[in-house]
GROMACS .gro file of C-alpha atoms in nm:
model
  362
    1UNK     CA    1 -17.636  -9.629   5.187
    2UNK     CA    2 -17.706  -9.680   5.556
    3UNK     CA    3 -17.535  -9.993   5.685
    4UNK     CA    4 -17.408 -10.154   6.002
    5UNK     CA    5 -17.098 -10.281   5.819
    6UNK     CA    6 -16.781 -10.072   5.815
    7UNK     CA    7 -16.745 -10.105   5.434
    8UNK     CA    8 -17.101 -10.135   5.294
    9UNK     CA    9 -16.993 -10.054   4.939
   10UNK     CA   10 -16.789 -10.373   4.885
   11UNK     CA   11 -17.079 -10.614   4.826
   12UNK     CA   12 -17.286 -10.404   4.582
   13UNK     CA   13 -16.972 -10.297   4.397
   14UNK     CA   14 -16.861 -10.658   4.348
   15UNK     CA   15 -17.212 -10.760   4.240
   16UNK     CA   16 -17.215 -10.478   3.988
   17UNK     CA   17 -16.874 -10.585   3.855
   18UNK     CA   18 -16.997 -10.944   3.815
   19UNK     CA   19 -17.313 -10.820   3.645
   20UNK     CA   20 -17.112 -10.620   3.390
   21UNK     CA   21 -16.848 -10.890   3.332
   22UNK     CA   22 -17.083 -11.188   3.326
   23UNK     CA   23 -17.345 -11.004   3.121
   24UNK     CA   24 -17.087 -10.901   2.861
   25UNK     CA   25 -16.959 -11.259   2.835
   26UNK     CA   26 -17.313 -11.397   2.793
   27UNK     CA   27 -17.404 -11.140   2.527
   28UNK     CA   28 -17.090 -11.213   2.326
   29UNK     CA   29 -17.126 -11.590   2.362
   30UNK     CA   30 -17.503 -11.654   2.331
   31UNK     CA   31 -17.671 -11.316   2.293
   32UNK     CA   32 -17.978 -11.209   2.495
   33UNK     CA   33 -18.152 -11.500   2.670
   34UNK     CA   34 -18.374 -11.591   2.961
   35UNK     CA   35 -18.064 -11.728   3.135
   36UNK     CA   36 -17.896 -11.387   3.111
   37UNK     CA   37 -18.214 -11.216   3.231
   38UNK     CA   38 -18.231 -11.441   3.538
   39UNK     CA   39 -17.859 -11.390   3.604
   40UNK     CA   40 -17.904 -11.013   3.591
   41UNK     CA   41 -18.220 -11.014   3.801
   42UNK     CA   42 -18.059 -11.216   4.080
   43UNK     CA   43 -17.761 -10.979   4.093
   44UNK     CA   44 -17.993 -10.681   4.115
   45UNK     CA   45 -18.176 -10.853   4.401
   46UNK     CA   46 -17.842 -10.901   4.579
   47UNK     CA   47 -17.763 -10.533   4.537
   48UNK     CA   48 -18.106 -10.443   4.671
   49UNK     CA   49 -18.058 -10.662   4.978
   50UNK     CA   50 -17.765 -10.446   5.083
   51UNK     CA   51 -17.997 -10.148   5.102
   52UNK     CA   52 -18.237 -10.348   5.320
   53UNK     CA   53 -17.970 -10.478   5.553
   54UNK     CA   54 -18.094 -10.289   5.859
   55UNK     CA   55 -18.442 -10.440   5.821
   56UNK     CA   56 -18.342 -10.808   5.789
   57UNK     CA   57 -18.192 -11.019   6.070
   58UNK     CA   58 -17.823 -11.077   5.998
   59UNK     CA   59 -17.829 -11.462   6.000
   60UNK     CA   60 -18.133 -11.472   5.768
   61UNK     CA   61 -17.973 -11.215   5.537
   62UNK     CA   62 -17.654 -11.420   5.512
   63UNK     CA   63 -17.848 -11.739   5.430
   64UNK     CA   64 -18.046 -11.561   5.157
   65UNK     CA   65 -17.728 -11.412   5.012
   66UNK     CA   66 -17.554 -11.751   5.004
   67UNK     CA   67 -17.853 -11.905   4.825
   68UNK     CA   68 -17.850 -11.625   4.569
   69UNK     CA   69 -17.472 -11.656   4.518
   70UNK     CA   70 -17.520 -12.025   4.435
   71UNK     CA   71 -17.808 -11.947   4.201
   72UNK     CA   72 -17.607 -11.678   4.021
   73UNK     CA   73 -17.316 -11.920   3.976
   74UNK     CA   74 -17.555 -12.177   3.831
   75UNK     CA   75 -17.670 -11.928   3.566
   76UNK     CA   76 -17.321 -11.796   3.489
   77UNK     CA   77 -17.116 -11.974   3.222
   78UNK     CA   78 -16.821 -11.735   3.248
   79UNK     CA   79 -16.713 -11.835   3.599
   80UNK     CA   80 -16.682 -11.469   3.696
   81UNK     CA   81 -16.955 -11.497   3.958
   82UNK     CA   82 -16.735 -11.727   4.168
   83UNK     CA   83 -16.592 -11.402   4.302
   84UNK     CA   84 -16.921 -11.348   4.486
   85UNK     CA   85 -16.847 -11.645   4.712
   86UNK     CA   86 -16.571 -11.446   4.886
   87UNK     CA   87 -16.850 -11.227   5.025
   88UNK     CA   88 -16.966 -11.517   5.242
   89UNK     CA   89 -16.674 -11.507   5.490
   90UNK     CA   90 -16.647 -11.131   5.440
   91UNK     CA   91 -17.007 -11.071   5.550
   92UNK     CA   92 -16.989 -11.341   5.819
   93UNK     CA   93 -16.696 -11.163   5.979
   94UNK     CA   94 -16.915 -10.864   6.068
   95UNK     CA   95 -17.209 -11.078   6.181
   96UNK     CA   96 -17.052 -11.374   6.363
   97UNK     CA   97 -16.688 -11.277   6.420
   98UNK     CA   98 -16.350 -11.391   6.288
   99UNK     CA   99 -16.370 -11.762   6.381
  100UNK     CA  100 -16.691 -11.820   6.190
  101UNK     CA  101 -16.557 -11.621   5.897
  102UNK     CA  102 -16.240 -11.834   5.882
  103UNK     CA  103 -16.441 -12.157   5.902
  104UNK     CA  104 -16.676 -12.044   5.624
  105UNK     CA  105 -16.383 -11.918   5.418
  106UNK     CA  106 -16.205 -12.251   5.451
  107UNK     CA  107 -16.525 -12.430   5.348
  108UNK     CA  108 -16.563 -12.206   5.041
  109UNK     CA  109 -16.204 -12.267   4.933
  110UNK     CA  110 -16.248 -12.644   4.980
  111UNK     CA  111 -16.579 -12.642   4.788
  112UNK     CA  112 -16.424 -12.520   4.462
  113UNK     CA  113 -16.181 -12.816   4.415
  114UNK     CA  114 -16.467 -13.050   4.507
  115UNK     CA  115 -16.690 -12.886   4.248
  116UNK     CA  116 -16.413 -12.919   3.986
  117UNK     CA  117 -16.362 -13.284   4.078
  118UNK     CA  118 -16.732 -13.359   4.022
  119UNK     CA  119 -16.760 -13.170   3.693
  120UNK     CA  120 -16.415 -13.146   3.532
  121UNK     CA  121 -16.211 -13.469   3.491
  122UNK     CA  122 -15.837 -13.434   3.562
  123UNK     CA  123 -15.871 -13.067   3.647
  124UNK     CA  124 -15.560 -13.102   3.863
  125UNK     CA  125 -15.350 -13.113   3.547
  126UNK     CA  126 -15.517 -12.808   3.399
  127UNK     CA  127 -15.309 -12.500   3.479
  128UNK     CA  128 -15.606 -12.269   3.430
  129UNK     CA  129 -15.822 -12.456   3.680
  130UNK     CA  130 -15.541 -12.481   3.934
  131UNK     CA  131 -15.489 -12.108   3.893
  132UNK     CA  132 -15.861 -12.054   3.953
  133UNK     CA  133 -15.838 -12.240   4.284
  134UNK     CA  134 -15.529 -12.050   4.394
  135UNK     CA  135 -15.674 -11.711   4.300
  136UNK     CA  136 -16.004 -11.796   4.467
  137UNK     CA  137 -15.822 -11.895   4.788
  138UNK     CA  138 -15.625 -11.572   4.771
  139UNK     CA  139 -15.948 -11.375   4.725
  140UNK     CA  140 -16.100 -11.537   5.034
  141UNK     CA  141 -15.791 -11.457   5.240
  142UNK     CA  142 -15.794 -11.097   5.121
  143UNK     CA  143 -16.167 -11.065   5.193
  144UNK     CA  144 -16.124 -11.187   5.552
  145UNK     CA  145 -15.822 -10.961   5.596
  146UNK     CA  146 -16.012 -10.662   5.463
  147UNK     CA  147 -16.302 -10.737   5.699
  148UNK     CA  148 -16.060 -10.760   5.994
  149UNK     CA  149 -15.899 -10.430   5.903
  150UNK     CA  150 -16.238 -10.265   5.860
  151UNK     CA  151 -16.360 -10.390   6.200
  152UNK     CA  152 -16.044 -10.277   6.375
  153UNK     CA  153 -16.064  -9.939   6.206
  154UNK     CA  154 -16.424  -9.901   6.322
  155UNK     CA  155 -16.332 -10.005   6.677
  156UNK     CA  156 -16.041  -9.760   6.672
  157UNK     CA  157 -16.274  -9.485   6.553
  158UNK     CA  158 -16.520  -9.564   6.832
  159UNK     CA  159 -16.238  -9.556   7.088
  160UNK     CA  160 -16.113  -9.231   6.940
  161UNK     CA  161 -16.459  -9.074   6.963
  162UNK     CA  162 -16.487  -9.188   7.325
  163UNK     CA  163 -16.143  -9.047   7.397
  164UNK     CA  164 -16.233  -8.718   7.232
  165UNK     CA  165 -16.546  -8.696   7.445
  166UNK     CA  166 -16.339  -8.766   7.755
  167UNK     CA  167 -16.081  -8.508   7.649
  168UNK     CA  168 -16.361  -8.258   7.592
  169UNK     CA  169 -16.495  -8.325   7.941
  170UNK     CA  170 -16.149  -8.297   8.097
  171UNK     CA  171 -16.077  -7.983   7.897
  172UNK     CA  172 -16.398  -7.826   8.022
  173UNK     CA  173 -16.306  -7.916   8.379
  174UNK     CA  174 -15.955  -7.782   8.330
  175UNK     CA  175 -16.093  -7.462   8.183
  176UNK     CA  176 -16.327  -7.421   8.479
  177UNK     CA  177 -16.032  -7.467   8.716
  178UNK     CA  178 -15.825  -7.221   8.514
  179UNK     CA  179 -16.102  -6.963   8.526
  180UNK     CA  180 -16.145  -7.018   8.899
  181UNK     CA  181 -15.771  -6.960   8.952
  182UNK     CA  182 -15.779  -6.661   8.718
  183UNK     CA  183 -16.067  -6.503   8.909
  184UNK     CA  184 -15.901  -6.570   9.242
  185UNK     CA  185 -15.555  -6.453   9.136
  186UNK     CA  186 -15.670  -6.146   8.948
  187UNK     CA  187 -16.007  -6.021   9.067
  188UNK     CA  188 -15.961  -6.164   9.417
  189UNK     CA  189 -15.628  -5.990   9.452
  190UNK     CA  190 -15.768  -5.652   9.356
  191UNK     CA  191 -16.073  -5.689   9.579
  192UNK     CA  192 -15.838  -5.763   9.868
  193UNK     CA  193 -15.633  -5.455   9.782
  194UNK     CA  194 -15.951  -5.245   9.772
  195UNK     CA  195 -16.056  -5.377  10.113
  196UNK     CA  196 -15.712  -5.297  10.261
  197UNK     CA  197 -15.707  -4.945  10.118
  198UNK     CA  198 -16.062  -4.868  10.229
  199UNK     CA  199 -15.979  -4.997  10.577
  200UNK     CA  200 -15.680  -4.765  10.578
  201UNK     CA  201 -15.896  -4.474  10.460
  202UNK     CA  202 -16.142  -4.537  10.742
  203UNK     CA  203 -15.865  -4.554  11.001
  204UNK     CA  204 -15.698  -4.232  10.885
  205UNK     CA  205 -16.012  -4.036  10.794
  206UNK     CA  206 -15.987  -3.813  11.104
  207UNK     CA  207 -15.617  -3.842  11.192
  208UNK     CA  208 -15.465  -3.793  10.846
  209UNK     CA  209 -15.714  -3.688  10.576
  210UNK     CA  210 -15.441  -3.674  10.310
  211UNK     CA  211 -15.343  -4.039  10.371
  212UNK     CA  212 -15.711  -4.133  10.371
  213UNK     CA  213 -15.759  -3.965  10.034
  214UNK     CA  214 -15.453  -4.147   9.899
  215UNK     CA  215 -15.593  -4.476  10.022
  216UNK     CA  216 -15.926  -4.408   9.853
  217UNK     CA  217 -15.737  -4.324   9.534
  218UNK     CA  218 -15.546  -4.651   9.558
  219UNK     CA  219 -15.872  -4.839   9.612
  220UNK     CA  220 -16.017  -4.669   9.307
  221UNK     CA  221 -15.708  -4.768   9.108
  222UNK     CA  222 -15.746  -5.130   9.222
  223UNK     CA  223 -16.111  -5.129   9.117
  224UNK     CA  224 -16.017  -4.992   8.776
  225UNK     CA  225 -15.741  -5.248   8.749
  226UNK     CA  226 -15.979  -5.531   8.838
  227UNK     CA  227 -16.225  -5.417   8.573
  228UNK     CA  228 -15.945  -5.392   8.317
  229UNK     CA  229 -15.818  -5.741   8.393
  230UNK     CA  230 -16.168  -5.886   8.368
  231UNK     CA  231 -16.199  -5.729   8.024
  232UNK     CA  232 -15.855  -5.858   7.931
  233UNK     CA  233 -15.950  -6.209   8.037
  234UNK     CA  234 -16.257  -6.195   7.816
  235UNK     CA  235 -16.036  -6.076   7.532
  236UNK     CA  236 -15.777  -6.352   7.585
  237UNK     CA  237 -15.565  -6.156   7.835
  238UNK     CA  238 -15.565  -5.834   7.639
  239UNK     CA  239 -15.393  -5.712   7.328
  240UNK     CA  240 -15.091  -5.519   7.452
  241UNK     CA  241 -14.756  -5.699   7.506
  242UNK     CA  242 -14.711  -5.835   7.857
  243UNK     CA  243 -14.390  -5.748   8.042
  244UNK     CA  244 -14.354  -5.910   8.383
  245UNK     CA  245 -14.101  -5.664   8.526
  246UNK     CA  246 -14.307  -5.358   8.431
  247UNK     CA  247 -14.633  -5.511   8.553
  248UNK     CA  248 -14.481  -5.610   8.889
  249UNK     CA  249 -14.328  -5.266   8.931
  250UNK     CA  250 -14.664  -5.104   8.864
  251UNK     CA  251 -14.837  -5.337   9.109
  252UNK     CA  252 -14.579  -5.273   9.381
  253UNK     CA  253 -14.600  -4.896   9.339
  254UNK     CA  254 -14.970  -4.905   9.418
  255UNK     CA  255 -14.939  -5.146   9.712
  256UNK     CA  256 -14.659  -4.966   9.891
  257UNK     CA  257 -14.768  -4.745  10.180
  258UNK     CA  258 -14.639  -4.628  10.515
  259UNK     CA  259 -14.726  -4.961  10.678
  260UNK     CA  260 -14.585  -5.195  10.415
  261UNK     CA  261 -14.270  -5.159  10.207
  262UNK     CA  262 -14.235  -5.379   9.900
  263UNK     CA  263 -13.913  -5.395   9.700
  264UNK     CA  264 -13.824  -5.569   9.376
  265UNK     CA  265 -13.479  -5.684   9.261
  266UNK     CA  266 -13.444  -5.797   8.901
  267UNK     CA  267 -13.152  -5.971   8.731
  268UNK     CA  268 -13.138  -6.078   8.368
  269UNK     CA  269 -13.356  -5.978   8.076
  270UNK     CA  270 -13.709  -6.098   7.996
  271UNK     CA  271 -13.707  -5.987   7.632
  272UNK     CA  272 -13.805  -6.263   7.394
  273UNK     CA  273 -13.917  -6.500   7.670
  274UNK     CA  274 -14.240  -6.704   7.634
  275UNK     CA  275 -14.551  -6.543   7.777
  276UNK     CA  276 -14.702  -6.837   7.966
  277UNK     CA  277 -14.424  -6.880   8.231
  278UNK     CA  278 -14.405  -6.501   8.280
  279UNK     CA  279 -14.780  -6.478   8.332
  280UNK     CA  280 -14.766  -6.765   8.582
  281UNK     CA  281 -14.498  -6.582   8.780
  282UNK     CA  282 -14.708  -6.266   8.782
  283UNK     CA  283 -15.009  -6.452   8.921
  284UNK     CA  284 -14.786  -6.613   9.184
  285UNK     CA  285 -14.649  -6.273   9.284
  286UNK     CA  286 -15.004  -6.135   9.303
  287UNK     CA  287 -15.111  -6.417   9.535
  288UNK     CA  288 -14.802  -6.383   9.753
  289UNK     CA  289 -14.845  -6.005   9.788
  290UNK     CA  290 -15.215  -6.043   9.860
  291UNK     CA  291 -15.142  -6.289  10.140
  292UNK     CA  292 -14.869  -6.064  10.278
  293UNK     CA  293 -15.103  -5.762  10.280
  294UNK     CA  294 -15.406  -5.940  10.416
  295UNK     CA  295 -15.283  -6.210  10.653
  296UNK     CA  296 -14.917  -6.187  10.746
  297UNK     CA  297 -14.893  -5.854  10.927
  298UNK     CA  298 -14.565  -5.797  10.746
  299UNK     CA  299 -14.397  -5.458  10.721
  300UNK     CA  300 -14.146  -5.553  10.454
  301UNK     CA  301 -14.180  -5.775  10.148
  302UNK     CA  302 -13.890  -5.844   9.915
  303UNK     CA  303 -13.930  -5.986   9.562
  304UNK     CA  304 -13.628  -6.124   9.378
  305UNK     CA  305 -13.685  -6.196   9.010
  306UNK     CA  306 -13.417  -6.342   8.784
  307UNK     CA  307 -13.411  -6.447   8.421
  308UNK     CA  308 -13.161  -6.684   8.262
  309UNK     CA  309 -13.135  -6.902   7.954
  310UNK     CA  310 -13.322  -7.198   8.101
  311UNK     CA  311 -13.603  -7.024   8.288
  312UNK     CA  312 -13.705  -6.765   8.546
  313UNK     CA  313 -13.703  -6.764   8.925
  314UNK     CA  314 -13.910  -6.565   9.172
  315UNK     CA  315 -13.858  -6.545   9.547
  316UNK     CA  316 -14.101  -6.358   9.771
  317UNK     CA  317 -13.996  -6.307  10.133
  318UNK     CA  318 -14.187  -6.120  10.406
  319UNK     CA  319 -14.124  -6.054  10.775
  320UNK     CA  320 -14.478  -6.140  10.885
  321UNK     CA  321 -14.596  -6.382  11.150
  322UNK     CA  322 -14.609  -6.685  10.920
  323UNK     CA  323 -14.875  -6.956  10.912
  324UNK     CA  324 -14.917  -7.330  10.953
  325UNK     CA  325 -14.852  -7.417  10.584
  326UNK     CA  326 -15.206  -7.536  10.521
  327UNK     CA  327 -15.268  -7.440  10.158
  328UNK     CA  328 -15.591  -7.266  10.076
  329UNK     CA  329 -15.733  -7.229   9.728
  330UNK     CA  330 -15.494  -6.948   9.639
  331UNK     CA  331 -15.172  -7.128   9.730
  332UNK     CA  332 -15.298  -7.455   9.585
  333UNK     CA  333 -15.390  -7.278   9.261
  334UNK     CA  334 -15.046  -7.115   9.255
  335UNK     CA  335 -14.873  -7.451   9.301
  336UNK     CA  336 -15.086  -7.617   9.032
  337UNK     CA  337 -15.023  -7.332   8.789
  338UNK     CA  338 -14.646  -7.374   8.834
  339UNK     CA  339 -14.647  -7.755   8.825
  340UNK     CA  340 -14.843  -7.755   8.497
  341UNK     CA  341 -14.540  -7.578   8.346
  342UNK     CA  342 -14.303  -7.842   8.494
  343UNK     CA  343 -14.184  -7.575   8.735
  344UNK     CA  344 -14.082  -7.593   9.100
  345UNK     CA  345 -14.276  -7.442   9.390
  346UNK     CA  346 -14.145  -7.427   9.746
  347UNK     CA  347 -14.307  -7.271  10.052
  348UNK     CA  348 -14.146  -7.213  10.391
  349UNK     CA  349 -14.301  -7.028  10.685
  350UNK     CA  350 -14.188  -6.957  11.040
  351UNK     CA  351 -14.301  -6.707  11.304
  352UNK     CA  352 -14.031  -6.478  11.163
  353UNK     CA  353 -14.174  -6.469  10.811
  354UNK     CA  354 -14.267  -6.659  10.495
  355UNK     CA  355 -14.063  -6.737  10.184
  356UNK     CA  356 -14.205  -6.858   9.853
  357UNK     CA  357 -13.959  -6.980   9.589
  358UNK     CA  358 -14.068  -7.050   9.235
  359UNK     CA  359 -13.881  -7.169   8.928
  360UNK     CA  360 -14.035  -7.206   8.582
  361UNK     CA  361 -13.854  -7.332   8.271
  362UNK     CA  362 -13.895  -7.168   7.932
   0.00000   0.00000   0.00000
């Protein structure tokens, strides 16, 4: 059933229960009759109205339903159909809000004692009638409470869906930023290395053909490495286990030449450490080495890597000419990558060199 109400099944289910209970009572008491036929027909009309809810203005629908509830009660000798009256504040809650529902609910509860007073002398001394009033009042309270819970649940679901859409948007933006950093830190690093090696090959082509050939070989290695890392990124960073110390050693071996000496000191053991902080340190080292090769004019770069029980630390120091500490995309991406892990990133640069200190927790 298509409905604008959070719980569209309540009204038809209650009507069906009244139809079964009241019909059974009438058959046992009087047998088939026109009164029973009218009683049943009106309840079926009420059930049908719920299916037409979207096509009838809400105020008009409520007025029609109230009129039918009264008519059903008139034809019902069992008193079971009084339960339908609780649908008045229940339905009004969704259409007009909680205040109107409470007012109508109070009116319905007050109407039953008045009806008993007009039709049943001394009903106040009849325990069954007093119980009817109490149970009816309790039913109205429960109906309003159920409507309130249903409305709040629907509002919470709407807020949740909006939040999920916002999270999806933010996740997409975060993923774009991650990919941008990944391309810069990985592919950008290797392209820089290729450019440096090819520049070296050009410079030494006539003076030292052997060094030029080595530089071309290093450029070719960097190109292969870039292609491999692109494939690994597509395959969720590859399938083989990642070891930071081994990967840094391999990177340094291919960047070292007669103009730049890179050394690595390692303390502690990385075995069993989580991958994400180690990968972040590798990207940071890549960016630092790329900057040292491309911009700093350094002749010596020293990497100090240490592992302990609480995290890992990386310090990269070069003897280049330094810079003015304005962070480009690479350094900003490096800082953001570390801060996402609740790590610490510190950068210091003077005309005598640059030092980058990084700490990431496990």
